[in-house]
JSON list of C-alpha atoms in Angstrom, two decimals:
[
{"chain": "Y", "resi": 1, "resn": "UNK", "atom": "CA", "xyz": [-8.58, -19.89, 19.14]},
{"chain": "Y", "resi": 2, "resn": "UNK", "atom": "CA", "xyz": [-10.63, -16.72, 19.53]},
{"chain": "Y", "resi": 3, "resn": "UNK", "atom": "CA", "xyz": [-9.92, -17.07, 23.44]},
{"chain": "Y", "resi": 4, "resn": "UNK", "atom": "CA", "xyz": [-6.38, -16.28, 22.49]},
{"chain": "Y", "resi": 5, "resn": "UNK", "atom": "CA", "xyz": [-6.89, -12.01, 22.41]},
{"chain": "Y", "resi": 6, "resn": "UNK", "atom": "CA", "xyz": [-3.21, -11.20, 22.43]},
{"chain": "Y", "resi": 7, "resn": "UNK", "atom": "CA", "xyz": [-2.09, -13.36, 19.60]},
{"chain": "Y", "resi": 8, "resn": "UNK", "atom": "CA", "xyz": [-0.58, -11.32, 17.23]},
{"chain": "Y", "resi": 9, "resn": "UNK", "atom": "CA", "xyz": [0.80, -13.56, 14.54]},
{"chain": "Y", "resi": 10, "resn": "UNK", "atom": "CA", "xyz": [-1.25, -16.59, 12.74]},
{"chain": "Y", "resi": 11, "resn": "UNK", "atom": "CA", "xyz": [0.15, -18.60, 10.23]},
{"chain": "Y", "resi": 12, "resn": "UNK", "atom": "CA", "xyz": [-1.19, -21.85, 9.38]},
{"chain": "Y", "resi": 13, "resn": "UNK", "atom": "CA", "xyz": [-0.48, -21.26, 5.28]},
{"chain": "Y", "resi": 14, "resn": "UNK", "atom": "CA", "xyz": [0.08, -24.81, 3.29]},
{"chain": "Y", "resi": 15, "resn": "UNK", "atom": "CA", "xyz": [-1.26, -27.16, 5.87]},
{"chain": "Y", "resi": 16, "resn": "UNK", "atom": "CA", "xyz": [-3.95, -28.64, 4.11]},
{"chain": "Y", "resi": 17, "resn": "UNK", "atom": "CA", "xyz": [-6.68, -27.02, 6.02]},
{"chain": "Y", "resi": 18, "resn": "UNK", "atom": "CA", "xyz": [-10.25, -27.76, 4.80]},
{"chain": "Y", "resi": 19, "resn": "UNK", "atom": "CA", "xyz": [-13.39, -25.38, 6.35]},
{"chain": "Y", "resi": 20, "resn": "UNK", "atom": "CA", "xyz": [-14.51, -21.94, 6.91]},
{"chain": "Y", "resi": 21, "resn": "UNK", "atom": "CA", "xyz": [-12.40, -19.42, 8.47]},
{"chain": "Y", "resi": 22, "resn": "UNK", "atom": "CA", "xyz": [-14.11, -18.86, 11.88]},
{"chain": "Y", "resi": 23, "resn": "UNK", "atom": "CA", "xyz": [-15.72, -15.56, 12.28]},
{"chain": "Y", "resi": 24, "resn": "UNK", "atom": "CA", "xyz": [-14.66, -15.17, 16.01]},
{"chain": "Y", "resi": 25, "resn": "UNK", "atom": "CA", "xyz": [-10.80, -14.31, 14.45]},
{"chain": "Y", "resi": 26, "resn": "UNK", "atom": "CA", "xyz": [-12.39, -11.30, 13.99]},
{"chain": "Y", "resi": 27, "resn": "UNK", "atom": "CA", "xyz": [-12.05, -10.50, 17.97]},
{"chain": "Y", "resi": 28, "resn": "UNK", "atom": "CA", "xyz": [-8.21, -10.93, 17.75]},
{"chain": "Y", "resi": 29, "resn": "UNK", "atom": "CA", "xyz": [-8.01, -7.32, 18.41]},
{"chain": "Y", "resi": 30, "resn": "UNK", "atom": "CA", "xyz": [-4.25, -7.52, 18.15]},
{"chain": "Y", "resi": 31, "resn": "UNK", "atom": "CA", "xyz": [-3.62, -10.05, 15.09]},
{"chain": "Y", "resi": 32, "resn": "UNK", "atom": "CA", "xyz": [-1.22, -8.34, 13.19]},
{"chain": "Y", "resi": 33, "resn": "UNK", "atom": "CA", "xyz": [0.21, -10.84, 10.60]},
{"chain": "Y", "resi": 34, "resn": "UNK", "atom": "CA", "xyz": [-2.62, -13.79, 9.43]},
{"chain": "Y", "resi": 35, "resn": "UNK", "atom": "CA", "xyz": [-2.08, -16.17, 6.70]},
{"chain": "Y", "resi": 36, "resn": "UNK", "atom": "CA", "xyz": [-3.82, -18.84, 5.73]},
{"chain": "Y", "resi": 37, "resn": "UNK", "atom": "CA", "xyz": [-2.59, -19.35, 1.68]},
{"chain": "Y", "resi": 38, "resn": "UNK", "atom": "CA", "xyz": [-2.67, -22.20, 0.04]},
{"chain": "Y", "resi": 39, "resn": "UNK", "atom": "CA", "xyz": [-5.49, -24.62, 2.17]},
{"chain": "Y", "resi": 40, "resn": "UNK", "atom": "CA", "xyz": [-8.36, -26.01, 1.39]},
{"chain": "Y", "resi": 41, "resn": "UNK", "atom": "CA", "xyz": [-10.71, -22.94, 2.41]},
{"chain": "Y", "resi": 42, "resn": "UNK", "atom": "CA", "xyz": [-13.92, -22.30, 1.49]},
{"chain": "Y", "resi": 43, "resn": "UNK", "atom": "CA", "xyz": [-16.45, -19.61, 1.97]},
{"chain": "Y", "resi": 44, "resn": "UNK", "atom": "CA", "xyz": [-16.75, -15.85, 3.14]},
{"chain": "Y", "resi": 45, "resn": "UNK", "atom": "CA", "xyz": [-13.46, -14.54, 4.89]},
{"chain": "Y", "resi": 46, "resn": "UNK", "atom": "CA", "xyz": [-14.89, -12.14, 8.16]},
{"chain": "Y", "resi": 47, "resn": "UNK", "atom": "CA", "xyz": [-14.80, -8.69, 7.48]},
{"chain": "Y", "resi": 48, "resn": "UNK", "atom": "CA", "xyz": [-14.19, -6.39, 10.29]},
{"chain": "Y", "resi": 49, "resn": "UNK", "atom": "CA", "xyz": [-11.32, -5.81, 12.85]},
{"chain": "Y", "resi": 50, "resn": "UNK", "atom": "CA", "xyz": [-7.77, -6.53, 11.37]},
{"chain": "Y", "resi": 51, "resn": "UNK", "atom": "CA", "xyz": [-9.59, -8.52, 8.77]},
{"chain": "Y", "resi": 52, "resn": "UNK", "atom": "CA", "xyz": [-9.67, -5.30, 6.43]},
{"chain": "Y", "resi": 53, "resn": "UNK", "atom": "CA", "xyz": [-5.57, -5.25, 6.74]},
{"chain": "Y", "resi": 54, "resn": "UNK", "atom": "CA", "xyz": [-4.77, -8.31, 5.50]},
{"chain": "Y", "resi": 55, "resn": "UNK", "atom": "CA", "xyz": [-3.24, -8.71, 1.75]},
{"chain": "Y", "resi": 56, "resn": "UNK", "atom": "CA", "xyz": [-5.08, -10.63, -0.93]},
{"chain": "Y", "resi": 57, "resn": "UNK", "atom": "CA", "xyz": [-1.93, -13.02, -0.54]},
{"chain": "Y", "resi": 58, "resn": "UNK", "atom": "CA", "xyz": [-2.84, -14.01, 3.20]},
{"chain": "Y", "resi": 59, "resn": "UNK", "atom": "CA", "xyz": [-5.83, -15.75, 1.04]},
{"chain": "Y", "resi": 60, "resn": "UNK", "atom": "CA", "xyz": [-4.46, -16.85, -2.36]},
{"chain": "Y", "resi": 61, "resn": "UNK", "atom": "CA", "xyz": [-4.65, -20.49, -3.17]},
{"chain": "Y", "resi": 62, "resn": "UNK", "atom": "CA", "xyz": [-7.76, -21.61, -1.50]},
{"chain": "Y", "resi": 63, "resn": "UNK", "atom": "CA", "xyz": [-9.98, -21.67, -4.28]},
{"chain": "Y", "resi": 64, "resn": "UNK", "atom": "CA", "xyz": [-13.57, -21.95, -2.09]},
{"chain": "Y", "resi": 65, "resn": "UNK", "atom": "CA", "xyz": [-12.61, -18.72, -0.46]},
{"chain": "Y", "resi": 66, "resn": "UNK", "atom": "CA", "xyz": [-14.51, -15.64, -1.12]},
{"chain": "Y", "resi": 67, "resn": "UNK", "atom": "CA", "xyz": [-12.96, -12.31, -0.55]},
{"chain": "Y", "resi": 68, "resn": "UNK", "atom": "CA", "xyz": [-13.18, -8.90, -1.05]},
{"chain": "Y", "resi": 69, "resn": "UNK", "atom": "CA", "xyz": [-9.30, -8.41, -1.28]},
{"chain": "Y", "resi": 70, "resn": "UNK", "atom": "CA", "xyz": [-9.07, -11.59, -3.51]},
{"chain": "Y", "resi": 71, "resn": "UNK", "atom": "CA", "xyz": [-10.83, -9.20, -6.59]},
{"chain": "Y", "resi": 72, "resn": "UNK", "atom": "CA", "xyz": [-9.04, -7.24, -8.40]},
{"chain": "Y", "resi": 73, "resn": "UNK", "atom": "CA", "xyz": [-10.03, -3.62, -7.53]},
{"chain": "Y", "resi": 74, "resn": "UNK", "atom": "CA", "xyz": [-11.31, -1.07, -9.40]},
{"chain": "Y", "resi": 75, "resn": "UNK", "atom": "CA", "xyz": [-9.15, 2.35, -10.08]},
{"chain": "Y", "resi": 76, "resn": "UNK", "atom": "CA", "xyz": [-11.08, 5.38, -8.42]},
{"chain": "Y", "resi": 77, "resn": "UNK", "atom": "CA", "xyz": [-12.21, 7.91, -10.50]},
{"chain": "Y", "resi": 78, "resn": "UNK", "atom": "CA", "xyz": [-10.53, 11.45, -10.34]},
{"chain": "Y", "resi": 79, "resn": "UNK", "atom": "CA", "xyz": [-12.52, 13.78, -11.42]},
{"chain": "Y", "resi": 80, "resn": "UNK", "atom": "CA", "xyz": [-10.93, 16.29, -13.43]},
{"chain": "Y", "resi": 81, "resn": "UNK", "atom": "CA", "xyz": [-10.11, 20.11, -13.08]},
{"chain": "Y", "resi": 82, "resn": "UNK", "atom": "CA", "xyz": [-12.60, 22.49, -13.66]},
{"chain": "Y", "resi": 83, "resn": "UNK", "atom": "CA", "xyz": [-10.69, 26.59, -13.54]},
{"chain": "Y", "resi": 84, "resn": "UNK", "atom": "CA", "xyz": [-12.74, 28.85, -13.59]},
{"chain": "Y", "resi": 85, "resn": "UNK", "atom": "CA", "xyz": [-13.25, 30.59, -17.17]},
{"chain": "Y", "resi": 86, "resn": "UNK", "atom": "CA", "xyz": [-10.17, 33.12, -18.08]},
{"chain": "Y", "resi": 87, "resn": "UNK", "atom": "CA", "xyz": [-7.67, 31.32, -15.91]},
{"chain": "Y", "resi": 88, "resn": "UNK", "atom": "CA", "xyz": [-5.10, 29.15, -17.08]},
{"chain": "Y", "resi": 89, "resn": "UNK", "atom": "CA", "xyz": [-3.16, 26.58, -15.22]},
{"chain": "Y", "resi": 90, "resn": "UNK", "atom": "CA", "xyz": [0.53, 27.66, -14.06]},
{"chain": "Y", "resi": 91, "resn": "UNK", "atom": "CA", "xyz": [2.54, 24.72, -13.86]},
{"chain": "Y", "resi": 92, "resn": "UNK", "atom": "CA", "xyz": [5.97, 26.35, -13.00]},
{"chain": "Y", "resi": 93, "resn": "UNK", "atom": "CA", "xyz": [5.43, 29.33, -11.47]},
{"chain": "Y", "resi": 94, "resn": "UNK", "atom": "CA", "xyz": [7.82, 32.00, -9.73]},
{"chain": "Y", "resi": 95, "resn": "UNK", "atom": "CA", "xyz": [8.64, 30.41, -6.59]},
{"chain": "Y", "resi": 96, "resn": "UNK", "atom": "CA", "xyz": [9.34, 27.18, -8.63]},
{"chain": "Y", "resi": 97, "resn": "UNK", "atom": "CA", "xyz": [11.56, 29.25, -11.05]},
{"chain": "Y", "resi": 98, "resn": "UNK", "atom": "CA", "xyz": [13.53, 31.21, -7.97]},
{"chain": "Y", "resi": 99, "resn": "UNK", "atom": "CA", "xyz": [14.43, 27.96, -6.51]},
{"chain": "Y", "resi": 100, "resn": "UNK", "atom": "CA", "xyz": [15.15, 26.45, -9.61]},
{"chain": "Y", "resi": 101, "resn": "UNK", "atom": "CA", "xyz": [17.36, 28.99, -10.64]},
{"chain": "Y", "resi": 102, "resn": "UNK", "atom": "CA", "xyz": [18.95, 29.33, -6.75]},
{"chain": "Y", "resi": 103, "resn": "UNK", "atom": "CA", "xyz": [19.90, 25.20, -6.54]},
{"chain": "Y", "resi": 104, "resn": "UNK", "atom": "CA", "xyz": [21.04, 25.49, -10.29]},
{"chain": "Y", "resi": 105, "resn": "UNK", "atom": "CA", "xyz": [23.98, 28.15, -8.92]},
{"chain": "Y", "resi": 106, "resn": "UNK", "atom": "CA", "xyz": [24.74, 26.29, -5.86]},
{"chain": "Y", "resi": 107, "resn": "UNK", "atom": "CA", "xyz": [25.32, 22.83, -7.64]},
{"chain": "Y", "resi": 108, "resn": "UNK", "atom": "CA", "xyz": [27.25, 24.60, -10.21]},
{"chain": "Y", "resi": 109, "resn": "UNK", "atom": "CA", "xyz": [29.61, 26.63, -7.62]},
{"chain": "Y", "resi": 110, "resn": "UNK", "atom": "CA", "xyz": [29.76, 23.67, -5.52]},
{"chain": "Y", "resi": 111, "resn": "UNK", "atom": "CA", "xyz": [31.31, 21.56, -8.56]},
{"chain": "Y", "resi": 112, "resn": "UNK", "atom": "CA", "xyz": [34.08, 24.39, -9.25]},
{"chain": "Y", "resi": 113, "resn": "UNK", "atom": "CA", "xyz": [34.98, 24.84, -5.31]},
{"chain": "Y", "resi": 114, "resn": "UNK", "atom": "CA", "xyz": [35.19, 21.08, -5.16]},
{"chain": "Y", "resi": 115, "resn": "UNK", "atom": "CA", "xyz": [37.58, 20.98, -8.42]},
{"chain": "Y", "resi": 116, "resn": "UNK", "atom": "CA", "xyz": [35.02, 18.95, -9.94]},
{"chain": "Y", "resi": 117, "resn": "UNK", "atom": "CA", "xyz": [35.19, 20.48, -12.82]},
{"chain": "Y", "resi": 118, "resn": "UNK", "atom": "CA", "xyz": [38.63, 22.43, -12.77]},
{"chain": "Y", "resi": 119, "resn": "UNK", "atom": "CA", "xyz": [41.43, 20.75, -11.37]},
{"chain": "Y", "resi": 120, "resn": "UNK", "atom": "CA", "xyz": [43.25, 22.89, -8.79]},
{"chain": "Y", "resi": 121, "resn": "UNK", "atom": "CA", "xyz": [46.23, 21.80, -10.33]}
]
């Protein structure tokens, strides 16, 4: 199947498949969309090449595979915010408070020219 270098789509999910996944998919340069859920799968998935793209649920439900994207992931770190001593943190500031105020008149002047809130009548 690895002679096949412009197949883009591979889906062979619940089929009953039993083996490893062959580490010359890894050369399907153009493999967009792979799926093999819910086979009988064991082993390491490839890593490399579109490999790296493909959800954890292109994997699910074969319970020999093992796969980085199958484990849950850990939640990076930000680190927090250091200012430098004296300065405080401005949140809204005076460009923020401009255009606040600016979009507040407009919305308002656009609901009495539409008769919104008067009635023209």
């Amino acid at each position: 199947m690895s002679g096949m270098t412009n197949l883009e789509v591979l889906d062979v999910s619940v089929n009953r498949l039993s083996g490893e996944i062959p580490d010359s998919l890894v050369q399907l340069s153009f493999l967009s969309t792979f799926n093999v859920s819910y086979n009988e799968l064991y082993g390491n998935v490839p890593s490399g090449g579109q490999f790296m793209t493909f959800p954890g649920s292109s994997f699910e439900g074969n319970q020999g595979l093992c796969h980085v994207m199958l484990r849950p992931r850990q939640k990076s770190q930000i680190p927090p915010l250091i200012l430098p001593p004296g300065k405080k943190m401005k949140i809204v500031n005076w460009n923020f408070r401009i255009g606040a105020g600016v979009g507040f008149v407009l919305t308002v002047a656009s609901c009495f020219k539409s008769g919104w809130v008067l009635s023209k009548g």
